[in-house]
Short mmCIF file of C-alpha atoms and ligand atoms in Angstrom, two decimals:
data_model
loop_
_atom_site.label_atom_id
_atom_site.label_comp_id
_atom_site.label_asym_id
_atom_site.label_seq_id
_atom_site.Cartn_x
_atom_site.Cartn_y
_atom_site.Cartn_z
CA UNK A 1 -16.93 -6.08 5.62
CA UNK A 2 -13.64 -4.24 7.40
CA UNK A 3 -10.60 -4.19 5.61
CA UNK A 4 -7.27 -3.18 6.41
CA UNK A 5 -4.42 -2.65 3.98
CA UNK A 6 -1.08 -2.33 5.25
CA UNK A 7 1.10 0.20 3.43
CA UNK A 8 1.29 3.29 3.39
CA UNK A 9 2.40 4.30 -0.52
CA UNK A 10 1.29 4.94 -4.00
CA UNK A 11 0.36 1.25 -4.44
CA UNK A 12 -1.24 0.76 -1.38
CA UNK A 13 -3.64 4.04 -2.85
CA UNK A 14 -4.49 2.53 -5.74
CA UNK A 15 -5.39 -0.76 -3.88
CA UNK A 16 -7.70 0.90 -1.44
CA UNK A 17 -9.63 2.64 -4.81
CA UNK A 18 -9.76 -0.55 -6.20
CA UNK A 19 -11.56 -2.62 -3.03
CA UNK A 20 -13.83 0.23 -2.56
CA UNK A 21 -15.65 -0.70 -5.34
CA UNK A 22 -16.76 -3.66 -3.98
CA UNK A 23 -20.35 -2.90 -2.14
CA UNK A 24 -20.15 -5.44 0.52
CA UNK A 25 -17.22 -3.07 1.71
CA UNK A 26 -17.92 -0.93 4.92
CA UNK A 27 -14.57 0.47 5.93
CA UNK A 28 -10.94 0.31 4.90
CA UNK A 29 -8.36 1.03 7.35
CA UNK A 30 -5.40 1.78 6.04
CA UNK A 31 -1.66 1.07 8.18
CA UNK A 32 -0.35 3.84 8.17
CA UNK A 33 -1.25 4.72 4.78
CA UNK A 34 -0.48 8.59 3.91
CA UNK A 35 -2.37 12.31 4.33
CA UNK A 36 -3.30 12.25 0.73
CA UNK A 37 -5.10 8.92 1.33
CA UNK A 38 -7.31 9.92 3.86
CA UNK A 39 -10.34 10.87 1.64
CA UNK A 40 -10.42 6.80 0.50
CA UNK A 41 -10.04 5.15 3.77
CA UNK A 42 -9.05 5.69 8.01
CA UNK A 43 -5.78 6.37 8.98
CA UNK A 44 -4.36 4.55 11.70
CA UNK A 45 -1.04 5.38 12.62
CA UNK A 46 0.50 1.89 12.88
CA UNK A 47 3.85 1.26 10.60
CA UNK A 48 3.97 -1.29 8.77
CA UNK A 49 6.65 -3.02 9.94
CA UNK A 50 4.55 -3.00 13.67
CA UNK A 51 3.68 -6.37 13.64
CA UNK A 52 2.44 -6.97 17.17
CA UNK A 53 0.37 -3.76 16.82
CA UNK A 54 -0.89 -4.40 13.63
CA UNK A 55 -2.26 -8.23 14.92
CA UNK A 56 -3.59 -6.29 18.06
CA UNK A 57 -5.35 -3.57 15.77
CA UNK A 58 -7.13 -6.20 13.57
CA UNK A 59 -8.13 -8.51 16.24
CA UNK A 60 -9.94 -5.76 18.24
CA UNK A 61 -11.39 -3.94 15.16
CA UNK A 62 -12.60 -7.81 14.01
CA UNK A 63 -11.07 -7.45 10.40
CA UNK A 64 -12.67 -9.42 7.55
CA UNK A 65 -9.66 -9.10 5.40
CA UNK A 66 -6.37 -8.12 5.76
CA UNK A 67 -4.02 -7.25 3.08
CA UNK A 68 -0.69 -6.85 3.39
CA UNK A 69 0.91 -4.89 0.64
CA UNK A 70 4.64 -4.32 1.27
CA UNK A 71 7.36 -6.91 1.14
CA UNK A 72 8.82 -6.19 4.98
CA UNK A 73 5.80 -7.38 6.81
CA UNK A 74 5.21 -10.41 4.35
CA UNK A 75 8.87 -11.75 4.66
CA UNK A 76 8.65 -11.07 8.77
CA UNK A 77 6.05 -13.06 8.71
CA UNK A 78 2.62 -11.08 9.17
CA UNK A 79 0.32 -13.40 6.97
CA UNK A 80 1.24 -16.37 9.17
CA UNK A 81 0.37 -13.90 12.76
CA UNK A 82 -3.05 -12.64 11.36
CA UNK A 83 -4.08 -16.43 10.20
CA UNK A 84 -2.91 -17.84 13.74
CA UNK A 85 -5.37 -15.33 15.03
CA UNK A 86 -7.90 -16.75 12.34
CA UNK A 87 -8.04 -13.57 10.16
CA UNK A 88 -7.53 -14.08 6.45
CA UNK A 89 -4.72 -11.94 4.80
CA UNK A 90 -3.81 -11.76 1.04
CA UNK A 91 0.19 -12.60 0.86
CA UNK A 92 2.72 -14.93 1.11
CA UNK A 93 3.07 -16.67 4.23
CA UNK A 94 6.80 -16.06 5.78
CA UNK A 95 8.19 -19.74 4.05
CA UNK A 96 6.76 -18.46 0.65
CA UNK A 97 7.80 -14.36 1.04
CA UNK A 98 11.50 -15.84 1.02
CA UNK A 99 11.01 -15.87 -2.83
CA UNK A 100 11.92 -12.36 -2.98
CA UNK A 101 13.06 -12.16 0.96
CA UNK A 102 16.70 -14.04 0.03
CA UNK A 103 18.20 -13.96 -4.05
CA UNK A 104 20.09 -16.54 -2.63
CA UNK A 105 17.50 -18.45 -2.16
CA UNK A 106 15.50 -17.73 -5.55
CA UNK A 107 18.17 -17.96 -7.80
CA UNK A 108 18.85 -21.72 -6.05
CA UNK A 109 14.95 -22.61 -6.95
CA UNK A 110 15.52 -21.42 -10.51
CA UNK A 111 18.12 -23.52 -11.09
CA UNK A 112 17.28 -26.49 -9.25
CA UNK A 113 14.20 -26.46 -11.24
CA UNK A 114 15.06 -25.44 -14.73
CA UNK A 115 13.35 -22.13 -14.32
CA UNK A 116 15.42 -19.46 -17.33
CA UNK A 117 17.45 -16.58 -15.10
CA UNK A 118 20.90 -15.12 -15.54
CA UNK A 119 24.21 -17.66 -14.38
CA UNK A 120 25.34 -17.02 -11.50
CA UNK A 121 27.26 -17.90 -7.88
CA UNK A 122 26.29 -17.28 -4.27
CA UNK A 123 29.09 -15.72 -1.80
CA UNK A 124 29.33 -15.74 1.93
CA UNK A 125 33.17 -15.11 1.69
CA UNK A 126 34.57 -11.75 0.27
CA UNK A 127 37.72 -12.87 -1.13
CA UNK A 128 36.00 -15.96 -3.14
CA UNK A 129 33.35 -13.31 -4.45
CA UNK A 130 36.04 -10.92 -5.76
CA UNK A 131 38.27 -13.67 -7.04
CA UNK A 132 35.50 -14.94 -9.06
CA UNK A 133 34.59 -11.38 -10.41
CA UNK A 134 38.10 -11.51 -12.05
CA UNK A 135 37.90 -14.52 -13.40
CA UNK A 136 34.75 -14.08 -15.01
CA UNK A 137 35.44 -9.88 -16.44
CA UNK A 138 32.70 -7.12 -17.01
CA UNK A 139 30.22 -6.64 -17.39
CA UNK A 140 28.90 -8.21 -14.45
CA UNK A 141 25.99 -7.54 -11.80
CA UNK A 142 26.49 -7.79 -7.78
CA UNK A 143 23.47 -8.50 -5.90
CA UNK A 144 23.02 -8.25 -1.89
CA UNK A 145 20.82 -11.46 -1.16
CA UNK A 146 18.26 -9.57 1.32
CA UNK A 147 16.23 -6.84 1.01
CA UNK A 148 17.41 -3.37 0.54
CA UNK A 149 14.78 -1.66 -0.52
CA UNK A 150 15.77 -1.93 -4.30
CA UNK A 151 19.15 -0.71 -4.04
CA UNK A 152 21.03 -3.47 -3.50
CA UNK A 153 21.95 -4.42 -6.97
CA UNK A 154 25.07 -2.85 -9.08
CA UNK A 155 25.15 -3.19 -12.70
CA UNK A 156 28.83 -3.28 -12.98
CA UNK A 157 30.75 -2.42 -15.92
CA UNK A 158 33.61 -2.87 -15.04
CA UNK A 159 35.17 -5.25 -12.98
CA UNK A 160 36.75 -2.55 -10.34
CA UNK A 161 32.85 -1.28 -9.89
CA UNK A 162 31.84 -5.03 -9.39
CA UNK A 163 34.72 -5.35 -6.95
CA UNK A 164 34.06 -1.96 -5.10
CA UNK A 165 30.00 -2.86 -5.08
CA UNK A 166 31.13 -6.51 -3.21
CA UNK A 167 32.89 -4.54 -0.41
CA UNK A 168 30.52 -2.19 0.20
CA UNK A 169 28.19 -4.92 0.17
CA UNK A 170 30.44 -7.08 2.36
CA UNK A 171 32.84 -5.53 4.46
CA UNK A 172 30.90 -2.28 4.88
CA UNK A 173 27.11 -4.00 5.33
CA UNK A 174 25.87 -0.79 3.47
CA UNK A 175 22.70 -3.32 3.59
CA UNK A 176 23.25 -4.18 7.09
CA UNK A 177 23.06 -8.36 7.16
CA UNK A 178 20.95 -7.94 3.83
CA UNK A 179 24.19 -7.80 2.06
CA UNK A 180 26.19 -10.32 4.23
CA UNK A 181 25.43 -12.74 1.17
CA UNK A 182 25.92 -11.51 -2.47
CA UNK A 183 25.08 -13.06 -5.71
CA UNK A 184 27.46 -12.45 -8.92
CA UNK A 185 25.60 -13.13 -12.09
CA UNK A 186 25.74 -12.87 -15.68
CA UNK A 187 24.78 -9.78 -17.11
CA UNK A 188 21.67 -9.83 -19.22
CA UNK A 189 20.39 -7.68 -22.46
CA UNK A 190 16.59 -6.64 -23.67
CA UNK A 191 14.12 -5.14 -22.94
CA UNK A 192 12.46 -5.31 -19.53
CA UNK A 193 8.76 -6.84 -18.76
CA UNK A 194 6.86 -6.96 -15.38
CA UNK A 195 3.76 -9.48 -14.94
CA UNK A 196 2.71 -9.13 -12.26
CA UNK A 197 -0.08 -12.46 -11.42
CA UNK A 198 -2.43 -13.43 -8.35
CA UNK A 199 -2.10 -17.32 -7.85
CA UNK A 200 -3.22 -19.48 -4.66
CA UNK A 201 -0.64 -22.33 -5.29
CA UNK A 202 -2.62 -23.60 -7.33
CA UNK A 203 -3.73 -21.86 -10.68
CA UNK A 204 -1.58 -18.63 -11.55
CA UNK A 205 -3.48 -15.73 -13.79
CA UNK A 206 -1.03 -13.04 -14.78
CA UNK A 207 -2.21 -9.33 -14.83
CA UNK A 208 -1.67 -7.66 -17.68
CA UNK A 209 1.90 -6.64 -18.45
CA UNK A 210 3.54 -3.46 -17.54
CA UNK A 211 6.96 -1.71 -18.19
CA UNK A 212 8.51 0.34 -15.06
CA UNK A 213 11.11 3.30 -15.40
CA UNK A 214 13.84 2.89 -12.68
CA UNK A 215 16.36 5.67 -13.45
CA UNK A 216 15.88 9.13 -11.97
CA UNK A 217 16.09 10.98 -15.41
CA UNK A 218 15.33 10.85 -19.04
CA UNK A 219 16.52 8.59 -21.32
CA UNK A 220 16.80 5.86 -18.24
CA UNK A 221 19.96 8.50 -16.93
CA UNK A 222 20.54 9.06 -13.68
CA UNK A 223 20.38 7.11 -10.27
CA UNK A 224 17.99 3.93 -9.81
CA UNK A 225 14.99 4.63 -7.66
CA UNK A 226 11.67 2.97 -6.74
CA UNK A 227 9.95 3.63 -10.51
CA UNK A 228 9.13 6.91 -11.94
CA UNK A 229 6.22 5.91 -13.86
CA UNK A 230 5.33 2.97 -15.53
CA UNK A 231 2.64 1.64 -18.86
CA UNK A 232 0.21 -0.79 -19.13
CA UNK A 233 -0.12 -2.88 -21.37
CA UNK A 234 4.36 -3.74 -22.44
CA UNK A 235 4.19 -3.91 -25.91
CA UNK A 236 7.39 -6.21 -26.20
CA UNK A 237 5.47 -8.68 -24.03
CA UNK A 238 3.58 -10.15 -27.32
CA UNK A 239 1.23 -13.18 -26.96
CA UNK A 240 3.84 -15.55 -28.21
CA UNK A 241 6.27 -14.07 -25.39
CA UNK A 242 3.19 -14.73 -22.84
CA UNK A 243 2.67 -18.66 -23.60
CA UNK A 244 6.52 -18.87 -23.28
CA UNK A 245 6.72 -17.35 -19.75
CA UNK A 246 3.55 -19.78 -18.38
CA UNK A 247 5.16 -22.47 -19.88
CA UNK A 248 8.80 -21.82 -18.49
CA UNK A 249 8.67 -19.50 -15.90
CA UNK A 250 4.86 -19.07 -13.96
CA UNK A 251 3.33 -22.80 -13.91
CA UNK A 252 7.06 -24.10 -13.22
CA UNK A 253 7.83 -21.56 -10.19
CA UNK A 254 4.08 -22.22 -8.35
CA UNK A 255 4.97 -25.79 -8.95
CA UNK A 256 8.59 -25.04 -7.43
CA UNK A 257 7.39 -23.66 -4.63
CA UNK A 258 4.63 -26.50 -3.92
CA UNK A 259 7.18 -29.04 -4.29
CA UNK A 260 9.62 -27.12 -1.39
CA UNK A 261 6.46 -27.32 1.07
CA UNK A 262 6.25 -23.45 1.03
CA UNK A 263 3.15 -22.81 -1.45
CA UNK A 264 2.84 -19.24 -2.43
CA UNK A 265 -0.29 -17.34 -2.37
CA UNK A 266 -1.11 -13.55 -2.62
CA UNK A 267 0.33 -11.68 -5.77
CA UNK A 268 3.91 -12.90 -7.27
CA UNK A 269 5.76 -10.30 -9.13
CA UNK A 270 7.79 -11.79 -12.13
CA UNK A 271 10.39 -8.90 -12.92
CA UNK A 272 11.63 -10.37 -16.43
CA UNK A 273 14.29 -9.74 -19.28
CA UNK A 274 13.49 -10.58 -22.73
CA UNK A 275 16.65 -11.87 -23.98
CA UNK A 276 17.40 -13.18 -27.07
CA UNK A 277 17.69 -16.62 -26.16
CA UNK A 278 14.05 -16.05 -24.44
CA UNK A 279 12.48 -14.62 -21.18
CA UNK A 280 14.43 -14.95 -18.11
CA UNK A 281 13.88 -14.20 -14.58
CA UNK A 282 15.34 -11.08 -13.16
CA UNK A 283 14.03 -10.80 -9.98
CA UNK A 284 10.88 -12.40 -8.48
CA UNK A 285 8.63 -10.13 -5.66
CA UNK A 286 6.09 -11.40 -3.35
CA UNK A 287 3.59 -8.51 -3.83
CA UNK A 288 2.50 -5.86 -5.82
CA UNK A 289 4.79 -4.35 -7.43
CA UNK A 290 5.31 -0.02 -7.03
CA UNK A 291 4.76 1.89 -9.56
CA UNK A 292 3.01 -1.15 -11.51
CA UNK A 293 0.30 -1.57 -9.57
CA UNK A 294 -0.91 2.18 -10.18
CA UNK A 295 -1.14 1.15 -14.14
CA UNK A 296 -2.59 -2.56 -13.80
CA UNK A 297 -5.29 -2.24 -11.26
CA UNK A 298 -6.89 0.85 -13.00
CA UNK A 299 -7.42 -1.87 -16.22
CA UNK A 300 -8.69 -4.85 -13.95
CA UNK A 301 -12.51 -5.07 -14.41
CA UNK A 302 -12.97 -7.73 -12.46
CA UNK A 303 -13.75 -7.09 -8.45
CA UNK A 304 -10.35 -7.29 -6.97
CA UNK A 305 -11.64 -8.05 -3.10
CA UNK A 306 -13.46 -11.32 -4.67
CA UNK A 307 -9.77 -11.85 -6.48
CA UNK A 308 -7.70 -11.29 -3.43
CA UNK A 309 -9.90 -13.76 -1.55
CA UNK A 310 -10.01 -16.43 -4.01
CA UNK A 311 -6.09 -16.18 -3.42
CA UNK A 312 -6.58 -17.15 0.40
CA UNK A 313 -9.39 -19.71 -0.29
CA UNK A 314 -7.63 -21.31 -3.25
CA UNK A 315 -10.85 -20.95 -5.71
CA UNK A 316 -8.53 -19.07 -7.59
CA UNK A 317 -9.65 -21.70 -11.04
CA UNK A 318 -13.54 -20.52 -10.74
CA UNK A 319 -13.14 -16.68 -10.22
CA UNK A 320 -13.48 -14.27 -13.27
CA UNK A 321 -9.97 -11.91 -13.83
CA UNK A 322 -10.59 -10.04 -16.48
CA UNK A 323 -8.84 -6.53 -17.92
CA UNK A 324 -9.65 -4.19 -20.40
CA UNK A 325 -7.85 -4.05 -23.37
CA UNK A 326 -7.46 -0.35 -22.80
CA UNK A 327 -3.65 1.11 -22.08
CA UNK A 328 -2.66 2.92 -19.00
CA UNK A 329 -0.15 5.71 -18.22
CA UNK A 330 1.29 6.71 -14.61
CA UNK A 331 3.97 9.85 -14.18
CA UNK A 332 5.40 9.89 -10.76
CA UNK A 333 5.84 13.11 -9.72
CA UNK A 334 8.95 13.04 -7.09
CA UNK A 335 10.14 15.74 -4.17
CA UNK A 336 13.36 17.44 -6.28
CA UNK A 337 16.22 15.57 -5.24
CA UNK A 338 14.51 12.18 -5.01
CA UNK A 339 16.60 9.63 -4.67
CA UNK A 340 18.63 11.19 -2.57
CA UNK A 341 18.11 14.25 -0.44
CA UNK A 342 15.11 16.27 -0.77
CA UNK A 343 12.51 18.40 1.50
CA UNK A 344 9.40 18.08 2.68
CA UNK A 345 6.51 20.11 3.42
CA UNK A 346 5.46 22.00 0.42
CA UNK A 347 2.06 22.47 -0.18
CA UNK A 348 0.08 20.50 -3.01
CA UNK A 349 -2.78 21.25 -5.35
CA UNK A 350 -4.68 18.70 -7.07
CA UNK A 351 -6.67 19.70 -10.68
CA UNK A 352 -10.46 17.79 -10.87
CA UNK A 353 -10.24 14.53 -12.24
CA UNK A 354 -12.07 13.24 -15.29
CA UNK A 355 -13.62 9.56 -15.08
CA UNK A 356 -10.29 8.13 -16.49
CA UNK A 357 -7.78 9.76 -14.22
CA UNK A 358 -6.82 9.02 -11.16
CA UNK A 359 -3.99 10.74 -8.88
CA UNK A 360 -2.85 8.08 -6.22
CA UNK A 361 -0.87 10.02 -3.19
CA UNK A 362 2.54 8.22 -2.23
CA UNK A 363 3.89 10.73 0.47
CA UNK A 364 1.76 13.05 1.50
CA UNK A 365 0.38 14.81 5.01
CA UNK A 366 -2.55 16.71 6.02
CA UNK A 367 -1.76 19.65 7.79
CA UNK A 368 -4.80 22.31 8.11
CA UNK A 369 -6.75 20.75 5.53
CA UNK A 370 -3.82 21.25 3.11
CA UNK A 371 -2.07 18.35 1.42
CA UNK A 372 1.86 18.83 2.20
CA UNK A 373 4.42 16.69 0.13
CA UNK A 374 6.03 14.31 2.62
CA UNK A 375 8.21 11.45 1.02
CA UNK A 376 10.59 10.85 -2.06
CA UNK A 377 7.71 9.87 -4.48
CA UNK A 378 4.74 11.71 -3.62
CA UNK A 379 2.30 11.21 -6.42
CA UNK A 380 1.02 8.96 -9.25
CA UNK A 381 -0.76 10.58 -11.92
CA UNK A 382 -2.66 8.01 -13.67
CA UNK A 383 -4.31 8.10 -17.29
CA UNK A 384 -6.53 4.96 -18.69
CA UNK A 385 -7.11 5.32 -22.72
CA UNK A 386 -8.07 3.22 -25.48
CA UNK A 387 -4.50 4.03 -26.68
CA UNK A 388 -1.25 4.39 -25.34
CA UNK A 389 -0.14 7.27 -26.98
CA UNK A 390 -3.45 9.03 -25.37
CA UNK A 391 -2.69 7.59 -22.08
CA UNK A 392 0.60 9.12 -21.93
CA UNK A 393 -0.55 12.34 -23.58
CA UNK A 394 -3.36 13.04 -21.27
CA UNK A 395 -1.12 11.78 -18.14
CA UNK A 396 1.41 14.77 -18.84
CA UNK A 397 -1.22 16.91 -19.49
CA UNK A 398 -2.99 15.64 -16.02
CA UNK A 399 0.41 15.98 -14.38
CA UNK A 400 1.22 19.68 -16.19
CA UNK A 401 -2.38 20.55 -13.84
CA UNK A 402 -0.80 19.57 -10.73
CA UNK A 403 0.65 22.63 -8.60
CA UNK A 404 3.66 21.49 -6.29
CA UNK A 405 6.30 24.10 -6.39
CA UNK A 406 9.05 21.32 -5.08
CA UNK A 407 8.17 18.27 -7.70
CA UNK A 408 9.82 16.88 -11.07
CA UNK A 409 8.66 13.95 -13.36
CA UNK A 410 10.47 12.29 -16.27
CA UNK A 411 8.99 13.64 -19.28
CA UNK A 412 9.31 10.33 -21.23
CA UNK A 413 7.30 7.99 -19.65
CA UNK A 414 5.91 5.67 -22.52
CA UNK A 415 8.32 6.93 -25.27
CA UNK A 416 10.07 3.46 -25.75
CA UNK A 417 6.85 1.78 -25.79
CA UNK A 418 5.26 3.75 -28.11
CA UNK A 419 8.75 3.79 -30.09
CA UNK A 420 7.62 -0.22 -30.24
CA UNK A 421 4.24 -0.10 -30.62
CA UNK A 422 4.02 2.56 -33.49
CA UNK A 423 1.11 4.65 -33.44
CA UNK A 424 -1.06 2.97 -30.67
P1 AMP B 1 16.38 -6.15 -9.37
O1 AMP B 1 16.25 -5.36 -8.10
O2 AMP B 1 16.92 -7.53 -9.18
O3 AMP B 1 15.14 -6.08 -10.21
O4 AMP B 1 17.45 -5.37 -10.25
C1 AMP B 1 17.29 -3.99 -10.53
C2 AMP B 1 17.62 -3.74 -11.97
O5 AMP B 1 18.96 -4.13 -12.25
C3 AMP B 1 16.76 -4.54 -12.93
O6 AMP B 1 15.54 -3.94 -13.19
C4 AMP B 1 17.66 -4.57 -14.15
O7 AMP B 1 17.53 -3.37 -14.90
C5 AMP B 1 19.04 -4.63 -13.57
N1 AMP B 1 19.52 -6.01 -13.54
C6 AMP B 1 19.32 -6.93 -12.57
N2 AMP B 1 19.88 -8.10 -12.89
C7 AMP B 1 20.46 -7.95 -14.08
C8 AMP B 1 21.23 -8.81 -14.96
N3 AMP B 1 21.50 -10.06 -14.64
N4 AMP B 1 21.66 -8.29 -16.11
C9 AMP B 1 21.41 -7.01 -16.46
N5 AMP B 1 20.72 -6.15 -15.69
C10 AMP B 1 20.24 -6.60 -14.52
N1 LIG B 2 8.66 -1.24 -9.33
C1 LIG B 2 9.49 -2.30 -8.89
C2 LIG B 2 9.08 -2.92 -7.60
O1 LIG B 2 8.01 -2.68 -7.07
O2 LIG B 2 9.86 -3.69 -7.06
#
């Protein structure tokens, strides 16, 4: 079979590993994927957001299976192109991708249909947004509707932040039309939880848990990026916490979306806040989630092509998804500077890898044979242990191995978690 992943990142990597273990696989093209990639797969120099190109591409090459990894192409539509053409894809079609393609619109299914998330109120007029920010104080969290590559939500904690956030929002489209609609809503407390799940409208089987790290610097300091590293399994997402969220938050949103004629399939991302009145939805995604996916597919022993398919075919019910109850560590290591400005170009060195580590390249060239850093994150250094405390230990020690003059890392990746879980 020929496959073709489009994506270009960290999570796209760790896909690509993943599918190659699956014999019936030939080749893997990946679009554009990255220099530090190019060992797993063939390049082709098609963006992702290419569409046209990227139908063309498959449709000559006579793809098998498409998947499409990133959330631009899947709310432009992409899935719904490729199966016109009558090549399968693994995603959301375009009327499904909306789930994480407009707040607006996921915060209206979630409370149309009883599904737990913060209060809140959708603006399309300034004034009315900033009026209700003073009636209802600090703190208080400003959302731009569309996507903005996951900047476009202020935790306010005050209400002149909140108010400041609207009009950038607003009146300076610092998100271009993305931010043309805002949602204010209710600030939330606890600890966060990402699950991420493969459904196909049907049946809905969450991955195993995992816990990102947004901020920049230790102790969750600093500016919000993409995810400097993440663990697998969360240990605040307990068993009981589990049966709660299928009961209130998965079944109910796959049935949500059936009953608004736009079924999703592919892989929904449930970005939740365990409150203390219960699990509530932060944010939902319509794909693999990045940094998670680098910690969660490393612990799926099941073949994740046959999954993926399943997905399209909607045999979802009678296909085996099973994980290891092993723990998993990944340390992004970042271009200094990352999230704002940083250079490019300095040469990488990568240490030999034991059976349980992996190193999945993010943003990386090949220039001369040598691996040059080229991007904000630029790799994931990945440890799978029958602990957590070894995962993280032997992920820093992985990382320490690693010779790039021009990256940093958080050094506690996994601390909270293992603050949780105690010894293990
Ligand atoms: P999002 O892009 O919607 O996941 O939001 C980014 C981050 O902002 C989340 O991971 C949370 O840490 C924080 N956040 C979002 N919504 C809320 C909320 N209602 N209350 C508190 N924090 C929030
Ligand atoms: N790591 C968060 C995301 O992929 O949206």
């Amino acid at each position: 079979m020929k496959i073709a992943v489009v994506g270009g990142g960290g999570r796209e990597h760790a896909i690509i590993k993943k599918i190659k273990e699956n014999s019936s696989v030939e080749k893997i093209y990946a679009l554009p994927g990255n220099g530090g990639m190019a060992g797993d797969c063939e390049l082709v120099p098609i963006g992702a957001k290419e569409l046209d190109k990227i139908v063309e591409f498959c449709v000559n090459e006579k793809m098998d299976y498409v998947v499409v990894a990133p959330d631009d192409p899947l709310v432009l539509g992409l899935v719904d192109l490729l199966e016109e053409k009558g090549i399968p894809a693994f995603g959301p079609k375009k009327d499904a991708a909306i789930i994480e393609g407009s707040k607006a619109f996921s915060k209206d299914l979630m409370k149309k249909y009883n599904i737990p998330t913060a209060k809140f109120e959708t603006f399309t007029d300034m004034d009315k947004a900033l009026s209700y920010i003073d009636m209802m104080g600090a703190p208080i969290v400003v959302k731009a509707s569309g996507l903005a590559l996951g900047k476009g939500v202020v935790v306010a904690m005050t209400v002149e932040e909140a108010k400041e956030a609207v009009k950038e929002m607003m009146l300076d489209k610092k998100f271009g039309e993305s931010g043309s609609t805002v949602v204010i809503e209710e600030f939330l407390e606890g600890p966060e939880v990402s699950v991420l799940s493969f459904t196909d409208g049907k049946t809905v089987v969450p991955m195993v848990s995992s816990m990102d790290h947004k901020r920049a610097l230790d102790n969750d300091e600093g500016l919000n990026t993409g995810g400097m590293g993440t663990v697998a399994p969360n240990p605040y997402y307990t068993a009981d916490i589990a049966k709660v969220c299928m009961d209130t938050i998965f079944l109910p949103t796959i049935n949500a979306m059936n009953a608004e004629g736009r079924t999703f399939k592919g892989c929904l991302y449930f970005g939740l806040m365990i409150t203390k009145d219960g699990p509530k939805v932060i944010e939902y995604n319509s794909r693999f989630g990045d940094p998670e996916t680098q910690v969660v597919l490393p612990l799926l022993e099941s073949d994740l092509l046959t999954i993926m398919k399943a997905t399209t075919d909607g045999t979802l019910a009678e296909t085996e998804v099973k994980f290891s109850d092993k723990s998993a560590c990944c340390v992004i290591v970042a271009s200094k500077g990352y999230p704002k400005k940083y250079e490019s170009g300095f040469e990488i060195e990568l240490p030999e890898l034991k059976e349980n580590e992996e190193i999945y390249v993010a943003g990386a060239k090949l220039s001369d044979g040598k691996l040059l850093s080229a991007g904000g994150r630029v790799l994931g250094v990945v440890s799978v242990n029958d602990t957590l405390k070894e995962a993280v230990e032997n992920a820093y020690m992985v990382t320490s191995k690693v010779r790039f003059e021009n990256g940093y890392s958080r050094k506690d990746i996994g601390r909270r978690a293992l603050l949780v879980k105690g010894d293990n």
